[in-house]
Every structure is written in structure tokens, then in C-alpha cells.
Tab-separated table of C-alpha atoms and ligand atoms in Angstrom:
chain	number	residue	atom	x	y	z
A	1346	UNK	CA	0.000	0.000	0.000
A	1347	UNK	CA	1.588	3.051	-0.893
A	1348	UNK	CA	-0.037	6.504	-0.584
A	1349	UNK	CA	1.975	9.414	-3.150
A	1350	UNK	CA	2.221	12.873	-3.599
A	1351	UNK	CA	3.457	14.043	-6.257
A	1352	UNK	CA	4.194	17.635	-7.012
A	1353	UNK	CA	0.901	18.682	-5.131
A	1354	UNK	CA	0.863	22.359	-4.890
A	1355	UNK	CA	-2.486	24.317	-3.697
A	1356	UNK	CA	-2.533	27.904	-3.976
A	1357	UNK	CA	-5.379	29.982	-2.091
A	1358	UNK	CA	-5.466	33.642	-4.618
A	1359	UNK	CA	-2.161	34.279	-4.252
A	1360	UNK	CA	-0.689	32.414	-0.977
A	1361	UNK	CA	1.100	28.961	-1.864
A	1362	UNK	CA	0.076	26.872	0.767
A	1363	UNK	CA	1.919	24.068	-0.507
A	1364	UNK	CA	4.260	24.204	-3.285
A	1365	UNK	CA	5.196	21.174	-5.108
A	1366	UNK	CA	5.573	18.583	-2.881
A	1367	UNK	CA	6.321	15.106	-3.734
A	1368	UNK	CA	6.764	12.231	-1.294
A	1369	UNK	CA	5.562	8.676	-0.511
A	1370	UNK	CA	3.795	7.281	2.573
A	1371	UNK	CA	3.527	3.877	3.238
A	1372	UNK	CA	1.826	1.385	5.920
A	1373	UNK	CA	3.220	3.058	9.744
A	1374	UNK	CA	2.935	6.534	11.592
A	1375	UNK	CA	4.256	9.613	10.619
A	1376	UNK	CA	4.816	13.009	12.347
A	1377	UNK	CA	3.920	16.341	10.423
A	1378	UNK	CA	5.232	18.901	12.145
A	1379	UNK	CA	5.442	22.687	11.444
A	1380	UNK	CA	4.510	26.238	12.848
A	1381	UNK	CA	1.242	27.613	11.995
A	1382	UNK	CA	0.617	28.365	8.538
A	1383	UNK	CA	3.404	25.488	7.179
A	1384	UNK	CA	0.559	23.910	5.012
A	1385	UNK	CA	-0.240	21.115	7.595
A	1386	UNK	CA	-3.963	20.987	6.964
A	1387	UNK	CA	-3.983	21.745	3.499
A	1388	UNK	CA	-2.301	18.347	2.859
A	1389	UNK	CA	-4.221	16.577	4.431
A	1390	UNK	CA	-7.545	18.137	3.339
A	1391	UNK	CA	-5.948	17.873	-0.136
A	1392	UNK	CA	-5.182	13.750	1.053
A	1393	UNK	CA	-8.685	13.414	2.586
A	1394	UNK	CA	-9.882	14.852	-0.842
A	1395	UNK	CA	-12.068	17.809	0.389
A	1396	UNK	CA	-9.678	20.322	-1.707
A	1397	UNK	CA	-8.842	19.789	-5.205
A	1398	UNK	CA	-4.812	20.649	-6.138
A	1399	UNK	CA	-3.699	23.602	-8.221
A	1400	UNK	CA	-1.063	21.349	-9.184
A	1401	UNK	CA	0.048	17.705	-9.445
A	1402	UNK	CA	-1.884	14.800	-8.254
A	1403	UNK	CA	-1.916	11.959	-5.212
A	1404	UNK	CA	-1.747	8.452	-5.959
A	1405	UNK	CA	-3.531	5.802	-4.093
A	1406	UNK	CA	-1.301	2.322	-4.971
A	1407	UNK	CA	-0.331	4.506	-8.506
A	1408	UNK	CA	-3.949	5.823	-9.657
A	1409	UNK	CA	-5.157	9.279	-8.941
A	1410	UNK	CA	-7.704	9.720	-6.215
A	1411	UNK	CA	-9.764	11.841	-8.213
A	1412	UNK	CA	-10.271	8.851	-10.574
A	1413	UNK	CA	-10.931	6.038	-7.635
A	1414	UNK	CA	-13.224	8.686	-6.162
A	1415	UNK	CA	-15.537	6.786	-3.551
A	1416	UNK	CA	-13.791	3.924	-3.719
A	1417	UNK	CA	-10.909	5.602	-2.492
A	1418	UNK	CA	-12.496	7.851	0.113
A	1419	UNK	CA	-14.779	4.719	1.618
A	1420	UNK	CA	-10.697	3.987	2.540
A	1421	UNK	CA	-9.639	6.789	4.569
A	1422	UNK	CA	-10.567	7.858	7.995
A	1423	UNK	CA	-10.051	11.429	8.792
A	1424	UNK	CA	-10.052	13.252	12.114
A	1425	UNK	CA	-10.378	17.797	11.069
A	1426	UNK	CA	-8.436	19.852	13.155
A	1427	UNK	CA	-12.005	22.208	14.023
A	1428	UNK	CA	-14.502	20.541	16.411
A	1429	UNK	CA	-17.384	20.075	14.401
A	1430	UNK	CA	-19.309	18.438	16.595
A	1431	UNK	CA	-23.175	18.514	17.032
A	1432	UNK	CA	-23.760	19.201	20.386
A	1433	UNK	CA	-27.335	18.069	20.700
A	1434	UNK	CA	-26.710	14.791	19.432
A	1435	UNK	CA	-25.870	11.675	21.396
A	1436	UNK	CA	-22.243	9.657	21.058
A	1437	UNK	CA	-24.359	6.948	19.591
A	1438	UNK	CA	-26.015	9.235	17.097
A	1439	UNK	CA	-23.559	11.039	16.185
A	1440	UNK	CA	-21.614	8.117	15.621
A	1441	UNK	CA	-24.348	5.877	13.551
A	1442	UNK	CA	-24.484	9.243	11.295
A	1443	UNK	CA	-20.602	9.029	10.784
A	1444	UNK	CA	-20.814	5.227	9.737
A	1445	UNK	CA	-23.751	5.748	7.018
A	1446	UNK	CA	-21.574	8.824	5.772
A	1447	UNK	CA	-19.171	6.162	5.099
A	1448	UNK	CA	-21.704	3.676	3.626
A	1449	UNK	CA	-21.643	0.908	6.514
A	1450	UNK	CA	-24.362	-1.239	6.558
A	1451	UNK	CA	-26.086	-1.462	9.772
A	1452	UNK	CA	-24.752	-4.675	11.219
A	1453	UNK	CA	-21.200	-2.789	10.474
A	1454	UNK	CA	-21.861	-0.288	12.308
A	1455	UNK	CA	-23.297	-1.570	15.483
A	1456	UNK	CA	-20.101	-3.681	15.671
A	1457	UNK	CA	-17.221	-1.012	14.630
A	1458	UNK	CA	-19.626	1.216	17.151
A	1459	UNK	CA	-19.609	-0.969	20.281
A	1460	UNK	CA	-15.336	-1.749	18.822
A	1461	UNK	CA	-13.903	1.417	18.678
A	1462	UNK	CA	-16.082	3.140	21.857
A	1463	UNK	CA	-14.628	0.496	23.773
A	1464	UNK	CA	-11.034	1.331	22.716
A	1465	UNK	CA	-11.574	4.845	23.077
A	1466	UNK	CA	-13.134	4.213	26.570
A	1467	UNK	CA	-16.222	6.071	25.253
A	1468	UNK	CA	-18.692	3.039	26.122
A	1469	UNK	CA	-20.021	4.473	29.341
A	1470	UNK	CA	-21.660	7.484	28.297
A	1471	UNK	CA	-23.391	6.666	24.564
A	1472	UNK	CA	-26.399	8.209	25.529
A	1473	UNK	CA	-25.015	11.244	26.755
A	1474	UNK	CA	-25.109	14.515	23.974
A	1475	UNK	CA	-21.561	15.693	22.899
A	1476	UNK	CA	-22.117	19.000	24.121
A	1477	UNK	CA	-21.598	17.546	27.791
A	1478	UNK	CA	-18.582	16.290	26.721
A	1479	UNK	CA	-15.110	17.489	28.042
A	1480	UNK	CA	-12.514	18.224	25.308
A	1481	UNK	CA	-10.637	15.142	26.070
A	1482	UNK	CA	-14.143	13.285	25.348
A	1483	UNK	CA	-14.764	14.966	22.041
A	1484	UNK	CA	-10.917	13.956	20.494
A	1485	UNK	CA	-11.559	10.557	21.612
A	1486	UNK	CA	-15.210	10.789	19.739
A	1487	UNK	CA	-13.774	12.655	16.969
A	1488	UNK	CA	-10.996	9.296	16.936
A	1489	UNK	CA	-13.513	6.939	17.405
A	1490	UNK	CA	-15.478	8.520	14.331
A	1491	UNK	CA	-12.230	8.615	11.894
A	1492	UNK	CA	-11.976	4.516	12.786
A	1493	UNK	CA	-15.410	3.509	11.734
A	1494	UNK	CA	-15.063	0.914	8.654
A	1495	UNK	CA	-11.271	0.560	10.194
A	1496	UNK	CA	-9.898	3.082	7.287
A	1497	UNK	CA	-6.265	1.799	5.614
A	1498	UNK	CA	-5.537	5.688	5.813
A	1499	UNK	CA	-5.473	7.514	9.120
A	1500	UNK	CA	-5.466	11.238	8.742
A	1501	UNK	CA	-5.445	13.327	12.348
A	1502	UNK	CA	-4.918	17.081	12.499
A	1503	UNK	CA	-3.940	18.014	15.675
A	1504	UNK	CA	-5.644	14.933	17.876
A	1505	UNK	CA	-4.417	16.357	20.985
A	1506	UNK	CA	-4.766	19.549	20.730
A	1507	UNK	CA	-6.354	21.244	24.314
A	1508	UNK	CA	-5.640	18.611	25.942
A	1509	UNK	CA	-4.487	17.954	29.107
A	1510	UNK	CA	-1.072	15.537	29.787
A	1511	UNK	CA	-2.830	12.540	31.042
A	1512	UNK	CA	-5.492	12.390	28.244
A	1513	UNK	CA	-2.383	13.571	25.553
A	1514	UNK	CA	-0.757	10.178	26.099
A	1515	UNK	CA	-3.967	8.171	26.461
A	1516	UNK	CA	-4.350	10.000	22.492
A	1517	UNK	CA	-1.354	9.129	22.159
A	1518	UNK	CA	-0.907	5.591	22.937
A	1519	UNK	CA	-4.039	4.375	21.378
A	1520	UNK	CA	-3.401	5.848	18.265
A	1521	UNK	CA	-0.108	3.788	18.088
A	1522	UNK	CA	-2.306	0.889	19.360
A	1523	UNK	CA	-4.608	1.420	15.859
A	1524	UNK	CA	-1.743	2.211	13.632
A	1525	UNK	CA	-0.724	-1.512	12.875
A	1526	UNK	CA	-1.152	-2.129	8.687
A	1527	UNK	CA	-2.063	1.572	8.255
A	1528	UNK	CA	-0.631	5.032	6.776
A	1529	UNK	CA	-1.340	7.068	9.761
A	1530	UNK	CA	-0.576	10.676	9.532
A	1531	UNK	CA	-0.566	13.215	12.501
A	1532	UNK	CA	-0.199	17.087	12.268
A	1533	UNK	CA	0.796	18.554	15.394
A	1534	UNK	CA	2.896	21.114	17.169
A	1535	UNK	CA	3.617	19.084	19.728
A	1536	UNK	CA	7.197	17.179	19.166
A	1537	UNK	CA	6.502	14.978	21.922
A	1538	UNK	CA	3.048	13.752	20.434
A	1539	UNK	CA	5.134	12.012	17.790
A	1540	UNK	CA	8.367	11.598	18.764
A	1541	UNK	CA	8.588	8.135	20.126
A	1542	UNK	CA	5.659	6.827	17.987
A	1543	UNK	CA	6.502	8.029	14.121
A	1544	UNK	CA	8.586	6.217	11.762
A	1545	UNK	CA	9.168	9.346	10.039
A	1546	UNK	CA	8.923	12.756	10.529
A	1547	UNK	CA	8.133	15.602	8.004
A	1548	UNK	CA	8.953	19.389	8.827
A	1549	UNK	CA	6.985	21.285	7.009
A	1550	UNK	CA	7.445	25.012	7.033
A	1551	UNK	CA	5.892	28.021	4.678
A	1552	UNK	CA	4.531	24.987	2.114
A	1553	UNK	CA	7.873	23.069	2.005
A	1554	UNK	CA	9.073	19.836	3.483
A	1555	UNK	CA	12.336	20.927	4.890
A	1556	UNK	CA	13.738	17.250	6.546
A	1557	UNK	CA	11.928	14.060	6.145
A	1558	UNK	CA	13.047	10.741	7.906
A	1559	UNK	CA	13.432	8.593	11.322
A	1560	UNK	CA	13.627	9.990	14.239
A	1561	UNK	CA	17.579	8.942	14.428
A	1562	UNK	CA	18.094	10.005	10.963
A	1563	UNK	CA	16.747	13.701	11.413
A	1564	UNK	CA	18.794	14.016	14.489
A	1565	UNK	CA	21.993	13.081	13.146
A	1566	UNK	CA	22.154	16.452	11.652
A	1567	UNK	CA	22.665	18.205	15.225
A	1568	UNK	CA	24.804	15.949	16.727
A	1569	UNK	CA	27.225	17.537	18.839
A	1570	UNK	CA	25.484	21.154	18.131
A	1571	UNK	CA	23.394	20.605	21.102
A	1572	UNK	CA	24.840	21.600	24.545
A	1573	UNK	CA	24.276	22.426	27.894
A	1574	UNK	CA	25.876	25.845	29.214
A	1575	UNK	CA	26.488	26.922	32.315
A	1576	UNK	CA	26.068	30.712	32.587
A	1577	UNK	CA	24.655	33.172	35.375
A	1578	UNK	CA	21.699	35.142	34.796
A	1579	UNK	CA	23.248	38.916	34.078
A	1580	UNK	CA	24.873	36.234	30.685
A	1581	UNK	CA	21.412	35.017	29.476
A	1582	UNK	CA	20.221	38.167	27.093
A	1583	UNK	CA	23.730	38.117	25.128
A	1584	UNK	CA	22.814	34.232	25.075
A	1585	UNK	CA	19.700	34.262	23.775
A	1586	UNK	CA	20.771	36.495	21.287
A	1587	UNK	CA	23.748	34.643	20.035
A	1588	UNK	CA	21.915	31.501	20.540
A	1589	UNK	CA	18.616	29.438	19.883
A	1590	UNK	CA	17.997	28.366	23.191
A	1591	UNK	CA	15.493	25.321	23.706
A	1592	UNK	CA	15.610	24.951	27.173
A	1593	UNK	CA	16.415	27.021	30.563
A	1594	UNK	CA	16.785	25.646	33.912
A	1595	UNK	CA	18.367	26.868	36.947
A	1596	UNK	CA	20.840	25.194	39.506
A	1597	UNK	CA	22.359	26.226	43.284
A	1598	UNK	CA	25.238	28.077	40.690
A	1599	UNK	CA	23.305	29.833	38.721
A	1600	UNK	CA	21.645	29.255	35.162
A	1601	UNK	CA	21.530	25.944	32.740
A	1602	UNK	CA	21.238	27.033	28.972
A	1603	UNK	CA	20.207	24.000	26.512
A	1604	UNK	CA	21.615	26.066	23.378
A	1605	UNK	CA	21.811	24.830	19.439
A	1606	UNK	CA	24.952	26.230	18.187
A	1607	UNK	CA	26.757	25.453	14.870
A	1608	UNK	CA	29.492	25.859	16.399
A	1609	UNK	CA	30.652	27.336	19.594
A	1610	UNK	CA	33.780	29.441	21.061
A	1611	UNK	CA	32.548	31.092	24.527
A	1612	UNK	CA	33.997	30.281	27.539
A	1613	UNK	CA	30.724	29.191	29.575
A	1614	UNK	CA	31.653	25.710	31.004
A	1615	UNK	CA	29.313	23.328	28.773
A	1616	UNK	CA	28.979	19.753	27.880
A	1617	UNK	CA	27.012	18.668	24.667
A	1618	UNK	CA	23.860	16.730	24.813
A	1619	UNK	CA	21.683	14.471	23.442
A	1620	UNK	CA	19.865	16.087	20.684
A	1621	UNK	CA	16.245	15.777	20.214
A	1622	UNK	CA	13.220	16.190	17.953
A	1623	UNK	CA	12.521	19.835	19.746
A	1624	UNK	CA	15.756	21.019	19.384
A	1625	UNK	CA	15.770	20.264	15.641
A	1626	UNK	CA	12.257	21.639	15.271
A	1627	UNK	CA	13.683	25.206	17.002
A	1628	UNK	CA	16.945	24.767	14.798
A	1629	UNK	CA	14.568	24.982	11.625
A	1630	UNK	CA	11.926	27.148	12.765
A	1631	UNK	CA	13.755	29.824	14.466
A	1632	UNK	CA	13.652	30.798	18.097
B	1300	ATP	N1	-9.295	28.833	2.757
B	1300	ATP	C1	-8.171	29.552	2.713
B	1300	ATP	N2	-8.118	30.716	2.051
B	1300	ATP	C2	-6.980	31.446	1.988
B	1300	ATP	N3	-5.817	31.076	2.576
B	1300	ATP	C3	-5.805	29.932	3.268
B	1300	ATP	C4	-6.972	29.104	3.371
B	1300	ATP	N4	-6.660	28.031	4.120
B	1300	ATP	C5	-5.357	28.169	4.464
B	1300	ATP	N5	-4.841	29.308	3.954
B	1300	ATP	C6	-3.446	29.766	4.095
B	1300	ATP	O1	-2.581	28.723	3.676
B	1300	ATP	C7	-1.452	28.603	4.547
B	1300	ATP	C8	-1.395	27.194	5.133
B	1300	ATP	O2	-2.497	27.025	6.010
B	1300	ATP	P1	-2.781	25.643	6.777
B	1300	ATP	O3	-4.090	25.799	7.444
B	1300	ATP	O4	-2.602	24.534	5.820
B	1300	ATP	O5	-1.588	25.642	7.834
B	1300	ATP	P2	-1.361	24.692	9.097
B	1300	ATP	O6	0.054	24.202	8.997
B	1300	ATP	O7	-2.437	23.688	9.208
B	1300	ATP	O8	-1.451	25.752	10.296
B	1300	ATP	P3	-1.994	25.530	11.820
B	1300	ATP	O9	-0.832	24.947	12.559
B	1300	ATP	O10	-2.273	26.935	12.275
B	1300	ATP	O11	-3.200	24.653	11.797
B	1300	ATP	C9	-1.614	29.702	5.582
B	1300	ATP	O12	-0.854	30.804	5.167
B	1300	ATP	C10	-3.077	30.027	5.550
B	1300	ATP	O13	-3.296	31.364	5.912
B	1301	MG	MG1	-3.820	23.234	10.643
């Protein structure tokens, strides 16, 4: 199964959103990060079909997705990134509505119903309307919704977005419990959302991918350009102006400074560190 964009460009008047991208997703989670405005939900409203390219095409297993049409859509399960939830409806409505959207047959949808409320913990309150819900409630519905007919293609825009730590991992860890045989594809700001689940990343930034790869591979790029420097605080302005600093933290001596330097010739006493995803994300984006 192979999922392929290829030189997909969408311009709004005269704002490139997303300018010739090409790339190739296949089965297993990946990361789409980038600031506001990168072009993150444009691809995937151009993926989920529900905005037509200015340019180039996407190819479901090497045919256009215009051409499969609802063949291809009946495939893909898609979680937007605004809360367009009814509020006066019940989970269980709301959710039997989302299934004959999809074109499940009753039976179908009783069962992926009673499946994925289950897994999204959900079961207890069916009956109640979504406008009771909590915001933690209505990502897992809006989850539960994009699972219905168990999709090959998992699209989520920002599934954890207002959400609290405990419920961000719970978001978290069953969407890497779903993932297995799929292309599942999360836009988020949040580094940490994807960090230890994605087998690739993709920065995206003003309609361009600007890295694409594993985890490890991306972060070979700032090995040893990542340190820890020990300053006091009068030092910190001429720091974080010389510097992109991703992290502060203070000691009984004074001030901890996790800096990204290409290269570096103060004096502070320092000691490099492990890079991660956030520091690379800050090293592309800017501080
Ligand atoms: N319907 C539209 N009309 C005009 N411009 C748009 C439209 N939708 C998006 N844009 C512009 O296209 C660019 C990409 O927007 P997009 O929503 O894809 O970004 P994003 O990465 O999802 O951002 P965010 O992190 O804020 O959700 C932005 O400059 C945005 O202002
Ligand atoms: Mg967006």
C-alpha cells in the first residue's frame, strides 16, 4: 500500500500553501510537524480529498484519487483539526451518522460502534449529547469517528490539541495501538506527540518539506550542536541572542542554557547533549 504525492501544490489567490511537494507514505505513523501556517492541513484536506490541487496529483497504490473517487475515500478515515461536533446529538447518534456517511451497513456499524467506543473508553456514556462532553471526550469521539469501517488511511490534524497531559498520552498511545497495517498521519505542534511513535517525521514550514526521515536520521544532523551551558543570569540576554535556546533551567550556581549552536567558542563551562526532535524543530523554525 503506498499513498503518493506528487508535485501537489495548492494555492489559495495568491498564498502557496503548498508548493510542489512530492513524497511517498507507506503502511506506519508519521509526524507532520510545522509552525502555523506550514501547510499542515492543506495536505491533508488535499489527502482526505475535500480540496482539489492547483497542481500535481496523489496516488492511491499509482492511480489518482480523483479517478478512484468513492472507492478511495470509503478507505480513509479522517479526524479535522475544528470541532465540528453537534452538540445536541448523542455519542451513539452522532456516531451511527458518521458510519452511514461512510456507507456501513447497519450490522457494520453496530459492531465497529460498540469496537472502537470500547477502545476509546467512550462506552459508558453513549447516551449522553456531545455538548456535555469534556474536550478530552470529544478527540476521543472525533478518533472513534475517523476509525469507523477501520480506514487503511489515518489522517489526524492536531488529535491532541487542548488537551491535558494525562489524556495527551492516552491520544497518544491508542493511536499507536490502531496504527498496525495503516498510513497514519498526525499534524501537530507538539514534538513529543510524535516523537517516540513516528517512523518518520516531516517538517513542514511556509509549504515546504524541509527534513523528512526517522527519528535517528533527522537528528543526526545536530549531533554535537546541542549543549548544555552553564552561565549566570546577568549572561542570558547576550545568550539568547547569540543563541537558539530550547531549554532554561536553573541550579544552586546559577543558570543551565540547553543552546543549538553550529558551532561554539565562549567560555561558559558546557557539555554537549543528546539532541532531540525539539531542538531540531527550534533549529529549523527559528527561536
Ligand atoms: N481557505 C483559505 N483561504 C486562503 N488562505 C488559506 C486558506 N486556508 C489556508 N490558507 C493559508 O494557507 C497557509 C497554510 O495554512 P494551513 O491551514 O494549511 O496551515 P497549518 O500548517 O495547518 O497551520 P496551523 O498549525 O495553524 O493549523 C496559511 O498561510 C493560511 O493562511
Ligand atoms: Mg492546521
Amino acid at each position: 500500500m503506498k499513498l503518493t504525492l506528487d508535485g501537489l501544490t495548492k494555492t489559495y489567490k495568491d498564498k502557496v500553501a503548498l508548493d510542489d511537494i512530492t513524497f511517498s507514505f507507506t503502511p506506519g505513523i508519521y509526524g507532520l510537524l510545522g509552525p502555523n501556517g506550514a501547510g499542515k492541513s492543506t495536505m491533508m484536506n488535499l489527502i482526505t480529498d475535500n480540496l482539489v490541487p492547483t497542481n500535481g496529483q496523489i496516488l492511491f497504490d499509482e492511480r489518482n484519487i480523483g479517478e478512484l473517487g468513492s472507492e478511495y475515500r470509503r478507505r480513509l478515515g479522517y479526524m479535522p483539526q475544528q470541532q465540528n461536533i453537534y452538540p445536541d446529538l448523542s455519542l451513539r447518534r452522532f456516531l451511527f451518522f458518521m458510519a452511514s456517511l461512510k456507507g456501513l451497513k447497519k450490522a457494520e456499524s453496530e459492531e465497529d460502534i460498540s469496537r472502537y467506543v470500547r477502545m476509546v473508553n467512550l462506552r459508558e456514556v453513549l447516551g449522553k449529547k456531545l455538548g456535555t462532553f469534556s474536550g478530552g471526550m470529544k478527540q476521543r469521539a472525533l478518533i472513534a469517528q475517523a476509525l469507523l469501517g477501520n480506514p487503511d488511511i489515518l489522517i489526524l490534524d492536531e488529535p491532541t490539541a487542548g488537551l491535558d497531559p494525562k489524556e495527551r498520552i492516552r491520544v497518544r498511545n491508542l493511536i499507536s495501538e490502531v496504527a498496525k497495517d495503516k498510513i497514519v498521519i498526525i499534524a501537530t505542534h507538539v514534538v513529543t506527540d510524535v516523537e517516540f511513535i513516528a517512523k518518520e517525521i516531516i517538517m513542514l514550514s511556509g509549504g515546504k518539506i524541509l527534513r523528512s526521515g526517522s527519528p535517528s536520521e533527522l537528528l543526526r544532523e545536530l549531533e554535537g550542536k546541542v549543549r548544555n551551558i552553564h552561565i549566570k543570569d546577568e549572561d542570558l540576554p547576550q545568550v539568547n541572542e547569540r543563541y537558539k535556546v530550547s531549554n532554561i533551567t536553573r541550579d544552586e550556581n546559577g543558570v543551565i542554557a540547553r543552546i543549538i549552536a553550529d558551532s561554539y567558542e565562549d567560555t561558559f563551562a558546557n557539555e554537549t547533549v543528546r539532541p532531540g526532535l525539539e531542538d531540531l524543530y527550534l533549529y529549523l523554525n527559528g527561536a
